[in-house]
JSON list of C-alpha atoms in Angstrom, two decimals:
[
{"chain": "A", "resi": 1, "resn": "UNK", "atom": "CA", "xyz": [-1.26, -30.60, -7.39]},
{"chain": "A", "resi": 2, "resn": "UNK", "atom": "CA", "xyz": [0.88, -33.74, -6.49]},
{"chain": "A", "resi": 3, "resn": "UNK", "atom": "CA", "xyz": [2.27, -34.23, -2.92]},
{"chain": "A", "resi": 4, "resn": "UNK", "atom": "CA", "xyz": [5.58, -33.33, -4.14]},
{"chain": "A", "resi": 5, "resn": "UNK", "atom": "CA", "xyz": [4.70, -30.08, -5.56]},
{"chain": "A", "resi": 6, "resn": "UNK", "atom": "CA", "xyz": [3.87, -28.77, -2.19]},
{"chain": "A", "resi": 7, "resn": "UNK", "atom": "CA", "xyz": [7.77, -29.05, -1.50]},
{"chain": "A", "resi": 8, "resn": "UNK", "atom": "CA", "xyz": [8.72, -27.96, -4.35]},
{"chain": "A", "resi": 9, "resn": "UNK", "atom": "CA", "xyz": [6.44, -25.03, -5.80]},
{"chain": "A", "resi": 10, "resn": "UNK", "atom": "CA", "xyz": [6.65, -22.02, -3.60]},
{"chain": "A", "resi": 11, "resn": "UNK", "atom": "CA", "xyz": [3.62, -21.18, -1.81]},
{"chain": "A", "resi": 12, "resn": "UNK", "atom": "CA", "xyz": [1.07, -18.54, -3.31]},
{"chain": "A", "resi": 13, "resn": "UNK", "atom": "CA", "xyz": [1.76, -15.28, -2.12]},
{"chain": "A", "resi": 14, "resn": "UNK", "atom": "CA", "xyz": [-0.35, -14.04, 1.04]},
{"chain": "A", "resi": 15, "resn": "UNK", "atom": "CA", "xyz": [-1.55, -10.94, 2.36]},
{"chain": "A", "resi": 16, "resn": "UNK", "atom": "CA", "xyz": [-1.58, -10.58, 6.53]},
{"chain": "A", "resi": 17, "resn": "UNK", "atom": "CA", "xyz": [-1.67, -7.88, 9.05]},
{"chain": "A", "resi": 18, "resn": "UNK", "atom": "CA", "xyz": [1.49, -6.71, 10.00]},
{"chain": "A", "resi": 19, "resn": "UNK", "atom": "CA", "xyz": [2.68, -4.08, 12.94]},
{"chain": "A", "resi": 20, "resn": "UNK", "atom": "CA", "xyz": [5.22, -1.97, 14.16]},
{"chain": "A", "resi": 21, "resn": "UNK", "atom": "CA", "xyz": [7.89, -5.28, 14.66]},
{"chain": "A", "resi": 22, "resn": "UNK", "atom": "CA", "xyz": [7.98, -4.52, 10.36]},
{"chain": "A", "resi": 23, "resn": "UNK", "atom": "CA", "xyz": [8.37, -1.04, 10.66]},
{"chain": "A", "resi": 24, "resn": "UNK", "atom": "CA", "xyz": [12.30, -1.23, 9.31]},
{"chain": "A", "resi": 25, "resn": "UNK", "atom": "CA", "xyz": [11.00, -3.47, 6.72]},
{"chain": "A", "resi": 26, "resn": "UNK", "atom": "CA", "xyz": [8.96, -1.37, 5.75]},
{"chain": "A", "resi": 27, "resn": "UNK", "atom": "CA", "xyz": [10.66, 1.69, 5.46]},
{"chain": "A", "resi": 28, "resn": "UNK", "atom": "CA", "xyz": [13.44, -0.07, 3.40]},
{"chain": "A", "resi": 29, "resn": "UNK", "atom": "CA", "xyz": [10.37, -1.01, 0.98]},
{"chain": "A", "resi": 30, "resn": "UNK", "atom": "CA", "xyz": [9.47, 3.16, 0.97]},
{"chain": "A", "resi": 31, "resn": "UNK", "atom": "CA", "xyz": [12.77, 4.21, 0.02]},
{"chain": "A", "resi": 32, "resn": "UNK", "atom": "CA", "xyz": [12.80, 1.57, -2.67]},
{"chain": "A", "resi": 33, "resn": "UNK", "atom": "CA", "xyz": [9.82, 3.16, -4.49]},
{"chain": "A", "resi": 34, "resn": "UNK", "atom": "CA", "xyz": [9.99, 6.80, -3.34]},
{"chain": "A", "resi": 35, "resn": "UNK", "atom": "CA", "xyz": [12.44, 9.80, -3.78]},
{"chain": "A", "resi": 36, "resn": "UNK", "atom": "CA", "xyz": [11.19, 11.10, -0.11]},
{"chain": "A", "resi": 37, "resn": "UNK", "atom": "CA", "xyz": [11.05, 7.77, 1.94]},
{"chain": "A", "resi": 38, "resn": "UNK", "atom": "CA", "xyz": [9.63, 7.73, 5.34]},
{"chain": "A", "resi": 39, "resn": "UNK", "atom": "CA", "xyz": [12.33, 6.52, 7.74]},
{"chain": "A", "resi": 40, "resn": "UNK", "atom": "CA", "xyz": [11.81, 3.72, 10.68]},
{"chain": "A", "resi": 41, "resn": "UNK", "atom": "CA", "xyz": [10.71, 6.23, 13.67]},
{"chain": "A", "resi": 42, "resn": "UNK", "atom": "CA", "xyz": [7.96, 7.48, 10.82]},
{"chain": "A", "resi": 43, "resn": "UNK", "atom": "CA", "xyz": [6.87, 3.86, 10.45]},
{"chain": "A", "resi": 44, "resn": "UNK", "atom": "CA", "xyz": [6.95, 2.85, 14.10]},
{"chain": "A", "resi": 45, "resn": "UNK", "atom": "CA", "xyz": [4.45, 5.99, 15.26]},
{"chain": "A", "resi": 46, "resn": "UNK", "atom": "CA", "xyz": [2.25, 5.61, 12.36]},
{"chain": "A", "resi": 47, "resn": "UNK", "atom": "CA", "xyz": [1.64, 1.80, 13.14]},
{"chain": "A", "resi": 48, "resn": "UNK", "atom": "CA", "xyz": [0.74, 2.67, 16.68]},
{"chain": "A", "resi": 49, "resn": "UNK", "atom": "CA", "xyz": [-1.30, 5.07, 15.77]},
{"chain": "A", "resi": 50, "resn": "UNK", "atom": "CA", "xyz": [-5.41, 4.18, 16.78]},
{"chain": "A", "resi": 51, "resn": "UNK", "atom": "CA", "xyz": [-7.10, 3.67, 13.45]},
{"chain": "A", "resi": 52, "resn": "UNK", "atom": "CA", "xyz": [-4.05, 3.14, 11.35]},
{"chain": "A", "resi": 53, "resn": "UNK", "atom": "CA", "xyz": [-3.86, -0.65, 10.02]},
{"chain": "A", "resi": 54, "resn": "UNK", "atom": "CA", "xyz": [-0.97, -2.09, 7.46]},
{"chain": "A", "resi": 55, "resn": "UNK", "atom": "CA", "xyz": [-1.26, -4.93, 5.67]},
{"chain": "A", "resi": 56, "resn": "UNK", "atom": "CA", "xyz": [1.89, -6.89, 4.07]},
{"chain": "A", "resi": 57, "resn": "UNK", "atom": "CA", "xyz": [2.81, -9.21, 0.99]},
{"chain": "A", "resi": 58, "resn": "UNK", "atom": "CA", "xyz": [4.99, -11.97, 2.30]},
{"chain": "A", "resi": 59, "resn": "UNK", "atom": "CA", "xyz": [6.09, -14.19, -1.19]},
{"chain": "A", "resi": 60, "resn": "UNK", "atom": "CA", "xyz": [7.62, -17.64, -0.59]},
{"chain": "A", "resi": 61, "resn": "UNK", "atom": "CA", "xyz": [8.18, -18.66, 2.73]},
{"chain": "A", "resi": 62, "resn": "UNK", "atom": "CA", "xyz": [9.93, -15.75, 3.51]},
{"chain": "A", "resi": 63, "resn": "UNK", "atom": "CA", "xyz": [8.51, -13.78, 6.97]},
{"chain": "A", "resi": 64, "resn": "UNK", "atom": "CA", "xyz": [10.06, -10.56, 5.44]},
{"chain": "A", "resi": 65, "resn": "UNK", "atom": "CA", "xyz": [6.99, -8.46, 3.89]},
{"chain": "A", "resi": 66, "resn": "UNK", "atom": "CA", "xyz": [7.66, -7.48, -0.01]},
{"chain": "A", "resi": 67, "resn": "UNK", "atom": "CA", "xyz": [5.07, -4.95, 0.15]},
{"chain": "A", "resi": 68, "resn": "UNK", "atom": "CA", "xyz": [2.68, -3.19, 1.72]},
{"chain": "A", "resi": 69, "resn": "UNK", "atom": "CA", "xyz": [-0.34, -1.46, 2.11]},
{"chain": "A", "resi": 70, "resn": "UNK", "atom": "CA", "xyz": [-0.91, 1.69, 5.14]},
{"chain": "A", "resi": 71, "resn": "UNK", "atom": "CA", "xyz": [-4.23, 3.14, 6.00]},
{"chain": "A", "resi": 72, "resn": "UNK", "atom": "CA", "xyz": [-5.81, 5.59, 8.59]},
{"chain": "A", "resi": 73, "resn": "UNK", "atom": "CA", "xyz": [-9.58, 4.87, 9.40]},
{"chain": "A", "resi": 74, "resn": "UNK", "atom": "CA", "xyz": [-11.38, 7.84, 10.78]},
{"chain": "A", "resi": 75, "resn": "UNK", "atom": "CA", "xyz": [-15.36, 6.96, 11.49]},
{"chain": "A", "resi": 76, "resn": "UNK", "atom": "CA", "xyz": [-16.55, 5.21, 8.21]},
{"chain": "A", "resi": 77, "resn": "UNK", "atom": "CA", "xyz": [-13.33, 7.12, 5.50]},
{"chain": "A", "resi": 78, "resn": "UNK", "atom": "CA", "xyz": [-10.17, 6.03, 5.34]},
{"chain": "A", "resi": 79, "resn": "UNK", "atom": "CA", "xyz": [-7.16, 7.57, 3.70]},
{"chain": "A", "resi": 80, "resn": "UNK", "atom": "CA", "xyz": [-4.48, 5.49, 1.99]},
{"chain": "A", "resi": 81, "resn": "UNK", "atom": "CA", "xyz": [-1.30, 6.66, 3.34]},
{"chain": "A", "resi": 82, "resn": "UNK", "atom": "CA", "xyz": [1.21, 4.97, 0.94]},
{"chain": "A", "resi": 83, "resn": "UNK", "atom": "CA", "xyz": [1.20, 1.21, -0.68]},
{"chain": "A", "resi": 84, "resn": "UNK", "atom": "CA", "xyz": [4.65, 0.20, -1.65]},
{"chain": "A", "resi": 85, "resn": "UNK", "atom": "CA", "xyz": [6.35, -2.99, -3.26]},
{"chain": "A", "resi": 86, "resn": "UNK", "atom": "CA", "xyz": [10.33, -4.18, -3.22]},
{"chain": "A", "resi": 87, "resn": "UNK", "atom": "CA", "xyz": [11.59, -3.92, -7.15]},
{"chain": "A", "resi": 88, "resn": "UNK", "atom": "CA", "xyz": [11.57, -8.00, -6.54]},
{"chain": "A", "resi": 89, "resn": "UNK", "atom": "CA", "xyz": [7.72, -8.03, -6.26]},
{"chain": "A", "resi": 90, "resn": "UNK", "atom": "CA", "xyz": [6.88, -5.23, -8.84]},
{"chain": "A", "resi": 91, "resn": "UNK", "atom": "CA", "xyz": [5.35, -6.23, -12.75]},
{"chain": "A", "resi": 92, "resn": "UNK", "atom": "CA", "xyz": [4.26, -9.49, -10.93]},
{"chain": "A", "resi": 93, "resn": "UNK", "atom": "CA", "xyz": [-0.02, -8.69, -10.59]},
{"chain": "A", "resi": 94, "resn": "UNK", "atom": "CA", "xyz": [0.53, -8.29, -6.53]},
{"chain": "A", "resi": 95, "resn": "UNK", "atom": "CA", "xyz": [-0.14, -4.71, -6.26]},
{"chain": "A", "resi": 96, "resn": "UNK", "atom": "CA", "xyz": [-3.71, -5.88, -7.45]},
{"chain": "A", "resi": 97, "resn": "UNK", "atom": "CA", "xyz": [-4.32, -8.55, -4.93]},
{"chain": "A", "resi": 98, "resn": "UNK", "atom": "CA", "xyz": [-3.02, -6.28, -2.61]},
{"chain": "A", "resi": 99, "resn": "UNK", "atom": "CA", "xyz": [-4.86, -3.38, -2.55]},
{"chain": "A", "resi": 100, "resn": "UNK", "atom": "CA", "xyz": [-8.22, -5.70, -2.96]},
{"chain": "A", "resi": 101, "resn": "UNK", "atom": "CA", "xyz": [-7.33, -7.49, 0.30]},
{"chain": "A", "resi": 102, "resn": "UNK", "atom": "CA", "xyz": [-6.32, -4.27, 1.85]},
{"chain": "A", "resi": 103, "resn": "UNK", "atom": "CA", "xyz": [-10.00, -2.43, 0.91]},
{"chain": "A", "resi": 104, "resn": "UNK", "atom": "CA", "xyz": [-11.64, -5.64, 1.93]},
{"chain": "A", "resi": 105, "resn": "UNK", "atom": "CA", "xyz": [-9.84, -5.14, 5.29]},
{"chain": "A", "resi": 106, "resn": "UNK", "atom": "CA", "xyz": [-11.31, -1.32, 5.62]},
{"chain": "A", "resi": 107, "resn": "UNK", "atom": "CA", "xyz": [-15.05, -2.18, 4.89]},
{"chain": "A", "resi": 108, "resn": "UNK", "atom": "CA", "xyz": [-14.77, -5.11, 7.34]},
{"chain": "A", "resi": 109, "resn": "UNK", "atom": "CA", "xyz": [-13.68, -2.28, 9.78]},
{"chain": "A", "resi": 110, "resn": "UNK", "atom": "CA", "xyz": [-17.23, -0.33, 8.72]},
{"chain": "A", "resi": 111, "resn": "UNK", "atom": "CA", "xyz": [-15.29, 2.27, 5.93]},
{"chain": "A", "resi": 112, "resn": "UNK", "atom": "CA", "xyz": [-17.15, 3.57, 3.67]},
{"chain": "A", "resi": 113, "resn": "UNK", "atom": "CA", "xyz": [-15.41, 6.18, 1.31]},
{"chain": "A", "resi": 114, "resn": "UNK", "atom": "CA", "xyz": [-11.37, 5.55, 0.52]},
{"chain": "A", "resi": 115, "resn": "UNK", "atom": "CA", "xyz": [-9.65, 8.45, -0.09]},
{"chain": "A", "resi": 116, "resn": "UNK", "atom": "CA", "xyz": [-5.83, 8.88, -1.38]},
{"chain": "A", "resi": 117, "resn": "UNK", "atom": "CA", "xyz": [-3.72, 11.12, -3.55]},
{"chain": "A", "resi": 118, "resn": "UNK", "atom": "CA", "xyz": [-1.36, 9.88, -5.97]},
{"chain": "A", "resi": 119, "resn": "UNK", "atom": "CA", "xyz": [1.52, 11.84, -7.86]},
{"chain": "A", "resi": 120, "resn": "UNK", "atom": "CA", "xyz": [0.35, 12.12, -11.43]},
{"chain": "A", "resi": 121, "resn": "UNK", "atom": "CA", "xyz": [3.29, 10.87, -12.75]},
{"chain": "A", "resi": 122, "resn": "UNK", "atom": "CA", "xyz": [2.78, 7.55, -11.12]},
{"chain": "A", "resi": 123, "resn": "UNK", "atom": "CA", "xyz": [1.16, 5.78, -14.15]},
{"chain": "A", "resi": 124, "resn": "UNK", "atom": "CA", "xyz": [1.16, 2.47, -13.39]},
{"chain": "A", "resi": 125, "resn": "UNK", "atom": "CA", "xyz": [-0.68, 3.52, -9.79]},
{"chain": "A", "resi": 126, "resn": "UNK", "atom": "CA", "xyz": [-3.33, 5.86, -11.48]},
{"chain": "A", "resi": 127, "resn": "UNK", "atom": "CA", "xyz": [-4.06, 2.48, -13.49]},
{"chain": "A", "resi": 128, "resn": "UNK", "atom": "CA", "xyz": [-4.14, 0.32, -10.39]},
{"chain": "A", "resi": 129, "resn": "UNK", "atom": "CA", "xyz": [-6.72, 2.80, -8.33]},
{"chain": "A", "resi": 130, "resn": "UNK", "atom": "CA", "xyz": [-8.84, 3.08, -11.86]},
{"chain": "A", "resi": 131, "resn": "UNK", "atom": "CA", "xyz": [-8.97, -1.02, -11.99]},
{"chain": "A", "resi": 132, "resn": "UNK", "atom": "CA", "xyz": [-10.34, -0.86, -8.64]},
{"chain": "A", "resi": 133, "resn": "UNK", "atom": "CA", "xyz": [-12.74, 1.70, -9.13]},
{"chain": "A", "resi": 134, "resn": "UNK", "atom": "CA", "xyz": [-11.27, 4.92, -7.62]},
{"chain": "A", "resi": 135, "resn": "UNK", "atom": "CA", "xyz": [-12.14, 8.39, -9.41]},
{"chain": "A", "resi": 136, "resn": "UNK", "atom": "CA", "xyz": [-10.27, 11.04, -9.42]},
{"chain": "A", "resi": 137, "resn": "UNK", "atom": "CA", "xyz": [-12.07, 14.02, -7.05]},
{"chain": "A", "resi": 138, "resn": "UNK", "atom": "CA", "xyz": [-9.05, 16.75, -7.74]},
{"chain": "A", "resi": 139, "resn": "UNK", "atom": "CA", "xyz": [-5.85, 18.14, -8.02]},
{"chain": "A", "resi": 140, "resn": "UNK", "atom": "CA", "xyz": [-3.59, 19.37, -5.54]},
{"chain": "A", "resi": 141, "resn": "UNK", "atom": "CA", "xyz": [-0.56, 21.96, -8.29]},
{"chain": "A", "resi": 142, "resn": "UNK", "atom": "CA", "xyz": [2.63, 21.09, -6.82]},
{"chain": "A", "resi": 143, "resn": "UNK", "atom": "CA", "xyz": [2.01, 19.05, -4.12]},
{"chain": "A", "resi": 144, "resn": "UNK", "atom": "CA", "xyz": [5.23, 16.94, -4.02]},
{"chain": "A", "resi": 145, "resn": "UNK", "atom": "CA", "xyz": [8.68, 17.79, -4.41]},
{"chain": "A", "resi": 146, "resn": "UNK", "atom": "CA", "xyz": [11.27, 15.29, -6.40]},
{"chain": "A", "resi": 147, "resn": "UNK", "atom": "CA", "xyz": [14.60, 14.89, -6.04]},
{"chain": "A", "resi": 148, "resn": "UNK", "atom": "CA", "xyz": [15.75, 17.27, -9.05]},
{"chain": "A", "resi": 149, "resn": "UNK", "atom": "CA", "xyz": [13.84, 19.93, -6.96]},
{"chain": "A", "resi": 150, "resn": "UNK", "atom": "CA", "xyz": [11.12, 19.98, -9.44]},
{"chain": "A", "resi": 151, "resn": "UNK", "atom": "CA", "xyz": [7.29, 19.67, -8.04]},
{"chain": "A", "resi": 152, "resn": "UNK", "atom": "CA", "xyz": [4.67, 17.64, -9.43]},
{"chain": "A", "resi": 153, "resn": "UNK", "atom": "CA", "xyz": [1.04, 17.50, -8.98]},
{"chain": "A", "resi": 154, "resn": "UNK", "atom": "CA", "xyz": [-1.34, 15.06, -6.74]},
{"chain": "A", "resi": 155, "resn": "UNK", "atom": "CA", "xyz": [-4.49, 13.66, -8.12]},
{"chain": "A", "resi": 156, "resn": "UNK", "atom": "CA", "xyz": [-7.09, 13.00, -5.15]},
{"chain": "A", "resi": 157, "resn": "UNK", "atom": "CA", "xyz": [-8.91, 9.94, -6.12]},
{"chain": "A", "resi": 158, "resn": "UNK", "atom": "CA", "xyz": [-11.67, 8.66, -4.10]},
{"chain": "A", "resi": 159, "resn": "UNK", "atom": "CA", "xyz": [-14.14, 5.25, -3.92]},
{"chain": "A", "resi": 160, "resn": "UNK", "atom": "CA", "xyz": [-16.95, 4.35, -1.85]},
{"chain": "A", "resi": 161, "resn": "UNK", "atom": "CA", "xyz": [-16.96, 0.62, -0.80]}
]
């Protein structure tokens, strides 16, 4: 890399902690990817909630996170509560290097066992918790409701660290 390239390339993406001050943020990221969003408030009480840590992809030099990733610890399991990227960010790898610096995060807090569920339409994030190991534990017949009024089933996945 030359010394002008550091002006001119944008910086590699990075992964940071991130708190209820990005709890708008975030929620604009939610509605982006899901037909039942969580709003602000749901953000703001779920990021000062005890055990519940966020971490956010910030690309460029922006301070504006273009996705995220929400857990809540409980002794040594967590459960993901959502991951989300902005359209902008999406087809781009970063889910990957998101999640990974998000799990690393968990067993550095002492988890053990990962737990989410995952709408079993959502191809593309069945394939991302299979890269990274998670196995499917069960099914959950109608768990969510789309926007058509329709349900759709959760698979429960689940990995040990």
């Amino acid at each position: 890399m030359s010394f002008l390239d550091r002006f001119t390339r944008p910086p590699a993406p990075r992964i940071e902690p991130i708190g209820a001050e990005a709890a708008s943020q975030l929620a604009a990221i939610h509605a982006s990817a899901f037909s039942q969003p969580w709003n602000t408030l749901d953000f703001e009480r779920l990021l000062g909630e005890r055990g519940v840590i966020a971490d956010g992809l910030f690309l460029g030099r922006t301070t504006r996170p273009a996705g995220f990733a929400l857990s809540r610890i409980v002794l040594d399991e967590a459960e993901i509560l959502t991951i989300a990227l902005a359209p902008e960010a999406r087809g781009r790898g970063h889910a990957g290097a998101l999640l990974s610096r998000h799990l690393d995060a968990l067993s550095r807090r002492g988890v053990r066992q990962v737990h989410l569920e995952v709408d079993e339409g959502n191809v593309p994030a069945i394939a991302l918790y299979r890269r990274h190991g998670f196995r499917e534990t069960g099914r959950r017949t109608g768990y969510y409701r789309k926007t058509d009024g329709a349900r759709a089933s959760a698979l429960t996945m689940a990995l040990d660290l």
